[in-house]
Short mmCIF file of C-alpha atoms in Angstrom, two decimals:
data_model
loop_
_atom_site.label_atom_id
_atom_site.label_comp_id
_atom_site.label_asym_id
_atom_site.label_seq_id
_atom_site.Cartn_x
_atom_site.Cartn_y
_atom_site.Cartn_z
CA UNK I 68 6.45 -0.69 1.86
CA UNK I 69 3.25 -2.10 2.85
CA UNK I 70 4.66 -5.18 1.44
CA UNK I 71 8.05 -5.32 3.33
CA UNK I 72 5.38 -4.62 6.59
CA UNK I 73 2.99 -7.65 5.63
CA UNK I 74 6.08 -10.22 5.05
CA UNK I 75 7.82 -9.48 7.81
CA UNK I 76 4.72 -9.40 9.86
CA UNK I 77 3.30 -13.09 8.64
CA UNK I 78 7.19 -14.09 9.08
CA UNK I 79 7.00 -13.50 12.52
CA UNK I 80 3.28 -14.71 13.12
CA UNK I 81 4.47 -18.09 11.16
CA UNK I 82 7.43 -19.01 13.11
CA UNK I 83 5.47 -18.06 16.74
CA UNK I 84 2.67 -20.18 15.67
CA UNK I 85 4.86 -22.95 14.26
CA UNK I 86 7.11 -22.92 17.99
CA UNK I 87 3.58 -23.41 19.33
CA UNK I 88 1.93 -25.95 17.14
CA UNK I 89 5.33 -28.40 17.67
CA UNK I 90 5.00 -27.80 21.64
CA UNK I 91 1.42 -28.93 21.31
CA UNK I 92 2.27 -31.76 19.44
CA UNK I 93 5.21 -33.13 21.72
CA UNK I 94 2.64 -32.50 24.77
CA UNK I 95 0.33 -34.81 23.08
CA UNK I 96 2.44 -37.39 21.40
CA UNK I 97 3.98 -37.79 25.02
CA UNK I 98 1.01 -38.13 26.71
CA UNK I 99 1.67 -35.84 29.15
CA UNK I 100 -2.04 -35.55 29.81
CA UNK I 101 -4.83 -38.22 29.92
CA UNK I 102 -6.93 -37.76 26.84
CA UNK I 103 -9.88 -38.43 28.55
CA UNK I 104 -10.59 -37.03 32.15
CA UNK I 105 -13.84 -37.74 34.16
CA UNK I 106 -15.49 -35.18 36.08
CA UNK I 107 -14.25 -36.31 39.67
CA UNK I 108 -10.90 -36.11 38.83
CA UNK I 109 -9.77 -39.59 37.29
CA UNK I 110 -9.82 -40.93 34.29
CA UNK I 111 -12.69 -43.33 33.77
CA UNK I 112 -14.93 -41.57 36.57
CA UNK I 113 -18.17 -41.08 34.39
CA UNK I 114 -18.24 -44.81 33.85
CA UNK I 115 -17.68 -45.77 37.42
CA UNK I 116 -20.56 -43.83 38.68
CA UNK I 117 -22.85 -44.95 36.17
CA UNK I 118 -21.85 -48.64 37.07
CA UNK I 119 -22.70 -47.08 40.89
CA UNK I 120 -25.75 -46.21 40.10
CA UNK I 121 -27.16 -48.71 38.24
CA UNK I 122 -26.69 -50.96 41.62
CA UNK I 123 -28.14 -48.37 43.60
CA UNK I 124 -31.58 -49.19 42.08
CA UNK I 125 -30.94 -52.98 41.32
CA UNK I 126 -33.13 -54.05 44.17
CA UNK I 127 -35.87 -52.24 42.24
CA UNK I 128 -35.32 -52.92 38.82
CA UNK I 129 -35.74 -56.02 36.90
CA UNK I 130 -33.38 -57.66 35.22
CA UNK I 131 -34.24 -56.08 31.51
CA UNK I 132 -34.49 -53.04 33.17
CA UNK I 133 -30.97 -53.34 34.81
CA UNK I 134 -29.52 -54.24 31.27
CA UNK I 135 -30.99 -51.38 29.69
CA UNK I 136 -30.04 -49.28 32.50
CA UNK I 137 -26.09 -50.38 32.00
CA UNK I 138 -26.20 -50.33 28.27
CA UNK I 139 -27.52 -46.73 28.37
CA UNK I 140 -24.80 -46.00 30.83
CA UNK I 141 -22.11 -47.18 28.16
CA UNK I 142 -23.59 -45.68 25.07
CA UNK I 143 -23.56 -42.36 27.23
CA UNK I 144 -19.97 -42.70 28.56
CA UNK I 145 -18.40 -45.35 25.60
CA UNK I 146 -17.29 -47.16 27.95
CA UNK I 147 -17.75 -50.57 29.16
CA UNK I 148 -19.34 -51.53 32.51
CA UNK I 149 -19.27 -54.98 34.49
CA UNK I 150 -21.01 -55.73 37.45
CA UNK I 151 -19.50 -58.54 39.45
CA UNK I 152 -21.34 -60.16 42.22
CA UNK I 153 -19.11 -62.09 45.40
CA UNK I 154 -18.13 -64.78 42.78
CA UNK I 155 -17.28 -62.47 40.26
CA UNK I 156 -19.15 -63.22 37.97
CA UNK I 157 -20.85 -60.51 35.71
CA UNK I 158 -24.60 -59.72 36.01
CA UNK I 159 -25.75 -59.73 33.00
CA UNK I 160 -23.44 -62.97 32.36
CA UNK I 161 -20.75 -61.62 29.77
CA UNK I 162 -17.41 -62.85 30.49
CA UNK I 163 -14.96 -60.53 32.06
CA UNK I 164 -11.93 -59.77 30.13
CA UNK I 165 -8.74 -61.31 31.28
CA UNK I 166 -6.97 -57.91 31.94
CA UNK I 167 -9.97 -56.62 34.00
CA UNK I 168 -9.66 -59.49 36.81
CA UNK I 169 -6.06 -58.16 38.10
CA UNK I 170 -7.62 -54.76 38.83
CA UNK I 171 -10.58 -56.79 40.56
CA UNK I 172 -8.33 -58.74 42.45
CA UNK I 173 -6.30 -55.83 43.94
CA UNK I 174 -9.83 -54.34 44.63
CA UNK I 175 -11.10 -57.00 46.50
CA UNK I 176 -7.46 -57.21 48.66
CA UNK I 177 -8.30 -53.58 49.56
CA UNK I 178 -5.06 -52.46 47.74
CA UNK I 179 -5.59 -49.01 45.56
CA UNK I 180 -9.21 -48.96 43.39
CA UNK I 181 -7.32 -47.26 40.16
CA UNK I 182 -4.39 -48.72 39.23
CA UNK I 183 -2.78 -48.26 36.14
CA UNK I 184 -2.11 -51.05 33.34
CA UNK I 185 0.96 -49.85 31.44
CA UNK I 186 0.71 -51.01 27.72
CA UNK I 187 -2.60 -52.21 28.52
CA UNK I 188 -6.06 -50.65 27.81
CA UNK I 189 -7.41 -48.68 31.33
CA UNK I 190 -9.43 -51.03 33.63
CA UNK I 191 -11.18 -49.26 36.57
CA UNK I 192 -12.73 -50.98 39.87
CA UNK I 193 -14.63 -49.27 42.31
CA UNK I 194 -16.81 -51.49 45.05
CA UNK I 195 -20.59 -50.90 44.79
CA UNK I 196 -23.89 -51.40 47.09
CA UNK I 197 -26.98 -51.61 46.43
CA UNK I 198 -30.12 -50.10 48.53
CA UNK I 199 -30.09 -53.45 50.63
CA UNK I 200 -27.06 -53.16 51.50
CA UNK I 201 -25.58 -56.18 49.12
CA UNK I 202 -21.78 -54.79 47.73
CA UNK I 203 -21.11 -55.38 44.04
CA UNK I 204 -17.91 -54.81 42.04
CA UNK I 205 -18.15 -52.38 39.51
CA UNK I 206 -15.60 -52.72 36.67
CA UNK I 207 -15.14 -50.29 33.64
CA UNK I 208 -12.89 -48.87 30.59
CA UNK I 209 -12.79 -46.17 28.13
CA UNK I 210 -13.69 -47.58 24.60
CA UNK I 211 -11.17 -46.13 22.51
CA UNK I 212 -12.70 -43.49 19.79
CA UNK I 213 -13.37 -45.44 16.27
CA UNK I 214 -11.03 -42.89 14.61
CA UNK I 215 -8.93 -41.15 16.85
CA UNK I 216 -7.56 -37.98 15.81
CA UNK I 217 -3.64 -38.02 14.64
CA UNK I 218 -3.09 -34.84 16.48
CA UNK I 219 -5.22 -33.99 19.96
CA UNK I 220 -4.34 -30.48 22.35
CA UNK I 221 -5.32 -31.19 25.19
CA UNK I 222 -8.43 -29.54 26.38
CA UNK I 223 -6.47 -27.69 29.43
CA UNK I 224 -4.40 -26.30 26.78
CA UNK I 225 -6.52 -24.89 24.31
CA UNK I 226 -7.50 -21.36 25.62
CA UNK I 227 -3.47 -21.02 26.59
CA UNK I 228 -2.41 -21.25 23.40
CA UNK I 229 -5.13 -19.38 22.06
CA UNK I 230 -3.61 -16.35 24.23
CA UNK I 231 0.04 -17.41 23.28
CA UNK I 232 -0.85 -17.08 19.22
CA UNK I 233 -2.60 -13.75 19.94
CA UNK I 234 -0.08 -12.32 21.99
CA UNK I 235 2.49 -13.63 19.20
CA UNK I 236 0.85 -11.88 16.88
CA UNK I 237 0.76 -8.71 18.36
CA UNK I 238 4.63 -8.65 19.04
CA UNK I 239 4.88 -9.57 15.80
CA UNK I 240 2.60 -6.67 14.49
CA UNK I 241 4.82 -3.97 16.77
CA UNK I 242 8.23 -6.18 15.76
CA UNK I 243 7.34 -5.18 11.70
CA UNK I 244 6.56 -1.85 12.46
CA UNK I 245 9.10 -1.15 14.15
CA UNK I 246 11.59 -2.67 11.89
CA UNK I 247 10.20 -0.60 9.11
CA UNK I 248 9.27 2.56 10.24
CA UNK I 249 12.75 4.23 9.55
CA UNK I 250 12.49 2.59 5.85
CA UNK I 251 9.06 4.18 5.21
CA UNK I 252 10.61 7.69 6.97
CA UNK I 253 13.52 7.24 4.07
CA UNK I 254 10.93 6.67 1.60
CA UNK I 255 8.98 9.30 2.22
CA UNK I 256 11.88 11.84 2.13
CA UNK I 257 12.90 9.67 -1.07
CA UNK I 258 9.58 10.67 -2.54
CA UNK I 259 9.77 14.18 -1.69
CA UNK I 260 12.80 14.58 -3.12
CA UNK I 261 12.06 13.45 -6.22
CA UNK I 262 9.17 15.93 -6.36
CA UNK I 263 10.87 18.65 -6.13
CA UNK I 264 11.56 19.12 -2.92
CA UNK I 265 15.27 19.74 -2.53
CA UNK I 266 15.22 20.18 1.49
CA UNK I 267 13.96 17.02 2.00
CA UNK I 268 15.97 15.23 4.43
CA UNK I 269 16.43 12.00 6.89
CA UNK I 270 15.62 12.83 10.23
CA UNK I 271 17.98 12.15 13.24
CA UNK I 272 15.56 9.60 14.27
CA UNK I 273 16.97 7.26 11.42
CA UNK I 274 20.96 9.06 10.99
CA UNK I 275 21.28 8.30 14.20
CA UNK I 276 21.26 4.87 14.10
CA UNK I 277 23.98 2.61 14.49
CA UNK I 278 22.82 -0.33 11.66
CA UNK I 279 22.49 -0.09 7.91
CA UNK I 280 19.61 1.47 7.71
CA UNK I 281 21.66 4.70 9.29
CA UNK I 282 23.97 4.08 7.33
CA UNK I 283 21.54 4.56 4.33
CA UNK I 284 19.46 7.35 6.08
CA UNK I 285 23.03 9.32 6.39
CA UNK I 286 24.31 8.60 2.83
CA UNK I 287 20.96 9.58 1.25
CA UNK I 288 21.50 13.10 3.18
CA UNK I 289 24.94 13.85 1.84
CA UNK I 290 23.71 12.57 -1.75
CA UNK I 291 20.69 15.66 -1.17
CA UNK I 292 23.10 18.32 -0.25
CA UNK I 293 25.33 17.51 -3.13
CA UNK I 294 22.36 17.72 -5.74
CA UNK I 295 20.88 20.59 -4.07
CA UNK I 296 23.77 22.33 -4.42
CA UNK I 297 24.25 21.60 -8.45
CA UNK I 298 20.91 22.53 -8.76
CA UNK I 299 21.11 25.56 -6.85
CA UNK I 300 24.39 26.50 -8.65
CA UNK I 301 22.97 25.43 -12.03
CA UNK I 302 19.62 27.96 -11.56
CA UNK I 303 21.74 30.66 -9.98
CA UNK I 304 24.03 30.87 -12.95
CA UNK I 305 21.09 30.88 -15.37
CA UNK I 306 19.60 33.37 -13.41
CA UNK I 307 22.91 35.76 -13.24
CA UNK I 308 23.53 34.86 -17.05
CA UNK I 309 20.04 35.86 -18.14
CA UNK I 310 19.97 39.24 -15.76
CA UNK I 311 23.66 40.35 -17.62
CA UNK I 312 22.32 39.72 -21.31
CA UNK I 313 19.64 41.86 -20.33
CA UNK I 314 22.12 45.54 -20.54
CA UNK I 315 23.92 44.76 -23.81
CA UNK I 316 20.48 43.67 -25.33
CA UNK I 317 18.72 47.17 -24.22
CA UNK I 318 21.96 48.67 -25.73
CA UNK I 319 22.02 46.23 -29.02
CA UNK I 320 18.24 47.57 -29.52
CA UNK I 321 18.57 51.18 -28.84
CA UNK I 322 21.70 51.41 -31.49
CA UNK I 323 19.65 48.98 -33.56
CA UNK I 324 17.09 51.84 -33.49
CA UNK I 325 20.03 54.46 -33.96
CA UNK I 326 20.94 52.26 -37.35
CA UNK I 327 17.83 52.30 -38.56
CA UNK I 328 16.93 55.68 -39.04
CA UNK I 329 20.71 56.91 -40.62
CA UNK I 330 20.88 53.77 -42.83
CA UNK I 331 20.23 53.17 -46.26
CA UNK I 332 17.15 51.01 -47.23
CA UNK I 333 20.01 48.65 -48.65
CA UNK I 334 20.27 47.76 -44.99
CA UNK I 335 16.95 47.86 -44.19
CA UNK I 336 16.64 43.88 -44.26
CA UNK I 337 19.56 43.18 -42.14
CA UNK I 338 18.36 45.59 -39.69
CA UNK I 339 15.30 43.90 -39.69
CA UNK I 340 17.36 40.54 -39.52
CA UNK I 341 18.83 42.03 -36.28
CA UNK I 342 15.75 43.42 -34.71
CA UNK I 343 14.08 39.56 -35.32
CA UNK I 344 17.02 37.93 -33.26
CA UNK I 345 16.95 40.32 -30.70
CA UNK I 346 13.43 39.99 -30.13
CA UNK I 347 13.84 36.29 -29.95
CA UNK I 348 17.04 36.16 -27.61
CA UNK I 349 15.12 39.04 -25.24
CA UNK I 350 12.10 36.10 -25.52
CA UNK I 351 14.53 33.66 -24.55
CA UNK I 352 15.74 35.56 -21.59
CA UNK I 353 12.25 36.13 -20.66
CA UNK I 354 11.43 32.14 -20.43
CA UNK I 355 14.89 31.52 -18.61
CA UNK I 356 13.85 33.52 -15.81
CA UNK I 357 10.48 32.72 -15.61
CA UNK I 358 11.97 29.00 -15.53
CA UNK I 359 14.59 29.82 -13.18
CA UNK I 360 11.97 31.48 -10.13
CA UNK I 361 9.52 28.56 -11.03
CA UNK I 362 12.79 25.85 -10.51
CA UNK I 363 13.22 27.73 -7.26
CA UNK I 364 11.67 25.31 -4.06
CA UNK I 365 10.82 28.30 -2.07
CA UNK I 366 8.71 29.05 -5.31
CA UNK I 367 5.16 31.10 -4.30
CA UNK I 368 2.76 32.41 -5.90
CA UNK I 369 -0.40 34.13 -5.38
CA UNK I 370 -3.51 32.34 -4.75
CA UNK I 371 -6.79 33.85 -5.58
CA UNK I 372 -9.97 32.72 -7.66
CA UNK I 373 -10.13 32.41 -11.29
CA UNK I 374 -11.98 32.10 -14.26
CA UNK I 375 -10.34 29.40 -15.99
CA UNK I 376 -13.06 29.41 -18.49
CA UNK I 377 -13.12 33.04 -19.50
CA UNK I 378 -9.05 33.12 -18.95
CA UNK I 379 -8.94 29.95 -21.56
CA UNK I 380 -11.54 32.19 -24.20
CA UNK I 381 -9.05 35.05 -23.75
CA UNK I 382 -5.56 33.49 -24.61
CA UNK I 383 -7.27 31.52 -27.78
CA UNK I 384 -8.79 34.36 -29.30
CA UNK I 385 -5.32 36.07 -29.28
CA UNK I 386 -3.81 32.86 -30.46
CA UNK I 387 -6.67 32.75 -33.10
CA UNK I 388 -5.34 36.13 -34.43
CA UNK I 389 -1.80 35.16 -34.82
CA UNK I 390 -3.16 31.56 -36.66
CA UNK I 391 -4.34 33.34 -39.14
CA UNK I 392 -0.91 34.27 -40.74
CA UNK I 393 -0.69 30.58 -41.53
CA UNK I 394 -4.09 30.38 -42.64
CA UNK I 395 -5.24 28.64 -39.47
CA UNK I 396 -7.64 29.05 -36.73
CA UNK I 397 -7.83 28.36 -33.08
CA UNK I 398 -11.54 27.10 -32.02
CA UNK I 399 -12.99 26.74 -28.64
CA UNK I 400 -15.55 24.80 -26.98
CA UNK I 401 -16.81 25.18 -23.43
CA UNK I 402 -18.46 21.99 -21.33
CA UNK I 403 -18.81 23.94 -18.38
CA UNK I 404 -17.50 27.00 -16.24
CA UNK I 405 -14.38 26.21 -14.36
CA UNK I 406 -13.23 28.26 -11.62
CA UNK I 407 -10.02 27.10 -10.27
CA UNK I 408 -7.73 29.17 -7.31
CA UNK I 409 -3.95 30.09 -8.03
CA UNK I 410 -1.89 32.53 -9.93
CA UNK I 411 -3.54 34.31 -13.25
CA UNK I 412 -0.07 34.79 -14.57
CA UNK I 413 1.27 32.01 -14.35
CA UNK I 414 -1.34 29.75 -15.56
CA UNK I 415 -2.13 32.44 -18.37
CA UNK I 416 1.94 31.78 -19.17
CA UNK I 417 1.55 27.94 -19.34
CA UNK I 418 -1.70 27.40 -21.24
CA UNK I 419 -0.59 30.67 -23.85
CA UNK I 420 2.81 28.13 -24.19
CA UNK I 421 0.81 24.79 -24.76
CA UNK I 422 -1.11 27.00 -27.00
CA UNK I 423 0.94 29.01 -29.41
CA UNK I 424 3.27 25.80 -29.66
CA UNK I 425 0.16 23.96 -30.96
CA UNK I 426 -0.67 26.40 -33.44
CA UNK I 427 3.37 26.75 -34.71
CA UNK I 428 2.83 22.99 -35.59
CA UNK I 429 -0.39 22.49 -37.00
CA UNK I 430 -0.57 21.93 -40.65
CA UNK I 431 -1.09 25.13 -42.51
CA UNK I 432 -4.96 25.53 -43.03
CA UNK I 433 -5.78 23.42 -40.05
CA UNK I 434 -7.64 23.76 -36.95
CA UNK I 435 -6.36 24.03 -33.37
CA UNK I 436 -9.10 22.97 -30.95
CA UNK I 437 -9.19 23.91 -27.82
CA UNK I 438 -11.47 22.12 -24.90
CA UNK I 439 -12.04 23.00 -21.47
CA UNK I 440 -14.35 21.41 -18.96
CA UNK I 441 -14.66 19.39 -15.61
CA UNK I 442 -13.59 15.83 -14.49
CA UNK I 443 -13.59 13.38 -11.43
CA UNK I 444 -10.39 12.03 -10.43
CA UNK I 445 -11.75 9.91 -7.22
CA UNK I 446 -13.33 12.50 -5.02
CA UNK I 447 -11.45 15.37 -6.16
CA UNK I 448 -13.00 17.28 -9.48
CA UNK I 449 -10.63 18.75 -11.87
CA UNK I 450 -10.54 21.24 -14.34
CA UNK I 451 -9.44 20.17 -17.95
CA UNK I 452 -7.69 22.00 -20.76
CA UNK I 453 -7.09 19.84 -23.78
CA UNK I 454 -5.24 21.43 -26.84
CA UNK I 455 -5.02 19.35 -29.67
CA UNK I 456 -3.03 20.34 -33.24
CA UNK I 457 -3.11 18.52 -36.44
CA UNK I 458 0.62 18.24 -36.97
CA UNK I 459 3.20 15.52 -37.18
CA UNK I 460 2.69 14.58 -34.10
CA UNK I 461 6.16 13.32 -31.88
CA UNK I 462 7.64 10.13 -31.83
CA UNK I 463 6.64 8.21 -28.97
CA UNK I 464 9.88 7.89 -27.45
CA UNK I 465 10.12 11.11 -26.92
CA UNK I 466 6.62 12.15 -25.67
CA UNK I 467 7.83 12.12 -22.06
CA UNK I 468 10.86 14.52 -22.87
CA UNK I 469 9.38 17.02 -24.24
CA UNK I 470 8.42 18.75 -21.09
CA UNK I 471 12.22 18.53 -20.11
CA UNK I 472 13.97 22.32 -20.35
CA UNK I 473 15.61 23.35 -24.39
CA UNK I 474 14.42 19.79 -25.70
CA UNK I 475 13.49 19.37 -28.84
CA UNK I 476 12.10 17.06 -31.18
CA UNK I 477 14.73 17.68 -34.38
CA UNK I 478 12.54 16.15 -36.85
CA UNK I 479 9.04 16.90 -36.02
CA UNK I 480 9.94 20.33 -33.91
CA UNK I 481 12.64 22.33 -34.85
CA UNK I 482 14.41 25.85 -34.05
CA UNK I 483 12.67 27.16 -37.16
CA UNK I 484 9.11 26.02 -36.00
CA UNK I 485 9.08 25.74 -32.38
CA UNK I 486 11.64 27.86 -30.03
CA UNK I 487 14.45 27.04 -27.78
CA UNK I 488 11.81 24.60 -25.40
CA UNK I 489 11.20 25.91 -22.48
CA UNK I 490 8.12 26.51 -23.08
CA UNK I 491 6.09 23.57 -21.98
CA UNK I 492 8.63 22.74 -19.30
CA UNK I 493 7.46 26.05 -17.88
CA UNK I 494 3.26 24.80 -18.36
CA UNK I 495 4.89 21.92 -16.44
CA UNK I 496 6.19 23.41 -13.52
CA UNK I 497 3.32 25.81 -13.17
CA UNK I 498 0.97 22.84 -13.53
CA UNK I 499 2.66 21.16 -10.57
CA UNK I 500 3.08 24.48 -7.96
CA UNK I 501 -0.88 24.67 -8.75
CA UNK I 502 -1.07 20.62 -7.61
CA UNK I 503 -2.10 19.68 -11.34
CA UNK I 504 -0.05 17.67 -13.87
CA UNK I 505 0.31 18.15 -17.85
CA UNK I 506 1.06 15.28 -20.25
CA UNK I 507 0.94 14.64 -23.70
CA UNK I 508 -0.41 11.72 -26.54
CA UNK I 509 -0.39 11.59 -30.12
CA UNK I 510 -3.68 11.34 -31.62
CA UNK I 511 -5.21 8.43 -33.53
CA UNK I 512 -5.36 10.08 -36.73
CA UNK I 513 -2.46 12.16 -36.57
CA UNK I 514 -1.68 15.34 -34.53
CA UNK I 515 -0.78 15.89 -30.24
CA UNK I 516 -3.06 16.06 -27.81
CA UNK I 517 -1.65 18.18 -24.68
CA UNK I 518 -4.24 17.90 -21.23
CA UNK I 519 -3.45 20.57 -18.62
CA UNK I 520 -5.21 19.43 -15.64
CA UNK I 521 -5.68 21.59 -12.37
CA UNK I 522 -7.85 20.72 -9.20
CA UNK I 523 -11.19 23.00 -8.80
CA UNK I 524 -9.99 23.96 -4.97
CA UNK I 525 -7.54 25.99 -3.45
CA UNK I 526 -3.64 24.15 -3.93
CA UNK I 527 -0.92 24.38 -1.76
CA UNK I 528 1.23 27.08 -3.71
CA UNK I 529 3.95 27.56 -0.78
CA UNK I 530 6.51 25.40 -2.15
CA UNK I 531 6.30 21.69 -4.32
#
C-alpha cells in the first residue's frame, strides 16, 4: 500500500513539476524578460551611472586615474563604457563601435536615450556633465556572459515557482491519499479477515461508492457473508454432531460395563477391544468441541496470570510417566521463570498436545526435551516453549499443514501413532486467541522441533 501511495504521489509531483519546468523554459527561450535588469529600472543602468560618475570627477582626476576609474567601472558591471566628448570621440581614444554611433546620434538629436537595437547587441546613451559644467556622452553595453547558461528563470520568477512546486506537491500528497484511502480500508478488512475475523467488513464509506473500487468494497462483503456462513454452518454441525455421539457413547459404555461382568473371559479381549475405541472416539469428541468453541470468533477466554514455567514442569512430568511405556523419557530445562497472562486450560490443552504428540513419535528409547525460557521479538519479550522429539521428522512439504484440523502425515504420522489431528490445530488456535503463534522445523540431525511462543503481557483474548 505504501507503495501504491508513494507512486502515485511522485506521479503527481512529476507531471506538476514537469508543467512548470516547460513554462519556465518557454518564458525564457522567448525572452519575455530582459536577462539582465539594472537597478533603476532599465537594462544597462549600472553601466550608465558608472560612465556618470566617472565624469563627475573628471575635472579632478588625471587622465590614468580616469582610465582606471572606467576600467574598474566595467570589470564591476561587465560592461563596456565610452566617453565621447562634442566630437565624439572617446576619451581614452578607443574607437567607438559602429553600432554604438546610431544610439549616439539619436542622443545628441534629443530623440529617446534607450533605444533598442533588434538583432543587435544593447547600446545605451545617456548625456553626462562634469563638475564644470562641460556635457559628455556616455555610451555603454552589457558584455555578454563567457558561457551563458542553456536554460535561465528569470530572477522575478524564481520564488513563484518555488511556491507553485510546493503547493503541487501538497495537492499531490492529499490527491494519493485520497485516492488510496478506501484501498488501504479494503485491505485492512482483507487482513482481518484472513485472521480470523469473520465479521470483518467494508464500511459504507467505500460500498458506497459509485467507481470500481465500490464495486470491489461491495463484492468483497457478499464474498464474507457467504464464507461466514459455511464456516458457521460447518462448526455448528460439528458441534451438533459431536453433542449427539455423546448419549449413545454413555450408553455404548455403560452396557460395555454390563458385558463385562456376565461375559466369559473368552470375550474378555473384545470387550477390551471395545472399551479402547470408545475411549478414543469419546477423546475424539472431546477435541472436536474444544476445536469447535476455539473456531468460534466470539471465542473468550479467561485472562489471569500464570506460571508458564511451573505449568510447563507439570504437564512434562505427567508426559514423562506415560514415556516410560515406550522406554522413553521427557526432560526439562528451565532458562528462566516465565509468567505469561491468559487461560490455564487452554494453554495447559495446547502445550499437553504438542507434548504427548512428541513423545508418540520419538524413537523408542529416546529423549523428548523440553525448553522453556524468554526472548525479544523487537520491544515485546516472549515466552518460549520448544519441544523437540527424535523421530522421523515430516516432510517438508507438509510442515505447514500439519497444524490444519484431521491432517496427517501418512507416512511419518499415522492413525496407529498419532490420533485423528486435531491436536496441534487446537495448540494453534489457542496460541493465536493468546496473541502468540506456533510453528514447526525438522531438526538437523533428525527429529521436529515445535516452538510455542506467547507474549509475557496481558493479550487481547476477546475475539482474534
Amino acid at each position: 500500500m505504501k507503495t501504491l501511495f508513494l507512486r502515485i504521489l511522485i506521479l503527481c509531483w512529476i507531471t506538476n513539476a514537469v508543467v512548470i519546468a516547460a513554462f519556465a523554459l518557454a518564458v525564457s527561450q522567448l525572452d519575455l524578460f530582459p536577462k539582465h535588469q539594472g537597478d533603476f529600472g532599465f537594462p544597462g543602468g549600472h553601466a550608465l551611472i558608472a560612465g556618470q560618475t566617472a565624469v563627475a570627477f573628471l575635472d579632478d582626476a588625471s587622465a590614468d586615474a580616469f582610465k582606471q576609474s572606467l576600467e574598474n567601472a566595467e570589470q564591476t558591471t561587465r560592461s563596456r563604457i565610452f566617453v565621447l566628448n562634442d566630437d565624439d570621440q572617446d576619451l581614452l581614444g578607443r574607437r567607438l563601435p559602429a553600432e554604438a554611433v546610431n544610439v549616439v546620434k539619436r542622443v545628441r538629436e534629443g530623440k529617446r536615450a534607450i533605444p533598442t537595437s533588434p538583432g543587435h547587441e544593447p547600446w545605451f546613451a545617456n548625456y553626462a556633465r562634469s563638475r564644470s559644467g562641460k556635457g559628455y556622452v556616455v555610451v555603454g553595453t552589457l558584455r555578454p556572459s563567457p558561457d551563458p547558461p542553456p536554460f535561465l528563470i528569470p530572477g522575478p520568477l524564481v520564488m513563484p515557482m518555488l511556491g507553485v512546486v510546493v503547493t503541487a506537491g501538497a495537492i499531490a500528497f492529499v490527491l494519493a491519499y485520497y485516492v488510496t484511502a478506501p484501498v488501504r480500508k479494503l485491505r485492512t478488512a482483507t487482513q482481518m479477515f484472513a485472521a480470523g475475523d469473520l465479521e470483518a467488513r467494508v464500511g459504507p464509506s467505500v460500498a458506497r461508492r459509485t467507481d470500481v473500487i465500490g464495486d470491489l468494497g461491495r463484492e468483497f462483503n457478499v464474498m464474507a457473508t457467504q464464507v461466514q456462513s459455511l464456516v458457521t454452518a460447518q462448526q455448528r454441525l460439528l458441534r451438533d454432531v459431536s453433542h449427539e455421539l455423546r448419549s449413545p457413547l454413555a450408553r455404548l459404555h455403560l452396557a460395555l460395563g454390563i458385558a463385562s461382568r456376565n461375559a466369559g473371559p473368552q470375550a474378555t479381549e473384545a470387550l477390551n477391544r471395545i472399551e479402547h475405541e470408545a475411549n478414543q472416539l469419546n477423546e475424539l469428541i472431546g477435541q472436536l468441541l474444544t476445536l469447535t468453541r476455539l473456531e468460534a470468533p466470539q471465542t473468550q477466554t479467561k485472562g489471569s496470570p500464570i506460571n508458564l514455567t511451573a505449568l510447563v514442569a507439570d504437564i512434562a512430568e505427567d508426559a514423562d510417566f506415560e514415556a516410560k511405556e515406550r522406554s522413553c523419557n521427557v526432560k526439562l530445562k528451565t532458562s528462566s521463570e516465565c509468567v505469561v497472562h491468559g487461560d490455564e486450560a487452554l494453554l495447559r490443552s495446547a502445550i499437553e498436545n504438542v507434548l504427548r504428540n512428541a513423545v508418540a513419535h520419538t524413537e523408542i528409547g529416546t529423549c523428548v526435551d523440553v525448553t522453556i525460557g524468554q526472548k525479544t521479538n523487537g520491544k515485546e519479550n516472549l515466552a518460549l516453549v520448544s519441544i523437540r522429539d527424535h523421530g522421523p521428522g515430516v516432510p517438508e512439504k507438509h510442515i505447514a499443514s500439519i497444524f490444519d484440523p484431521f491432517y496427517r502425515v501418512e507416512d511419518a504420522r499415522d492413525r496407529d501413532r498419532g490420533g485423528v489431528g486435531l491436536g496441534l490445530a487446537i495448540a494453534a488456535r489457542a496460541a493465536r486467541i493468546h496473541d502468540g503463534n506456533i510453528h514447526a522445523r525438522n531438526a538437523s540431525d533428525g527429529g521436529l522441533i515445535v516452538e510455542f511462543q506467547v507474549p509475557m503481557r496481558p493479550p487481547n483474548l476477546n475475539s482474534e
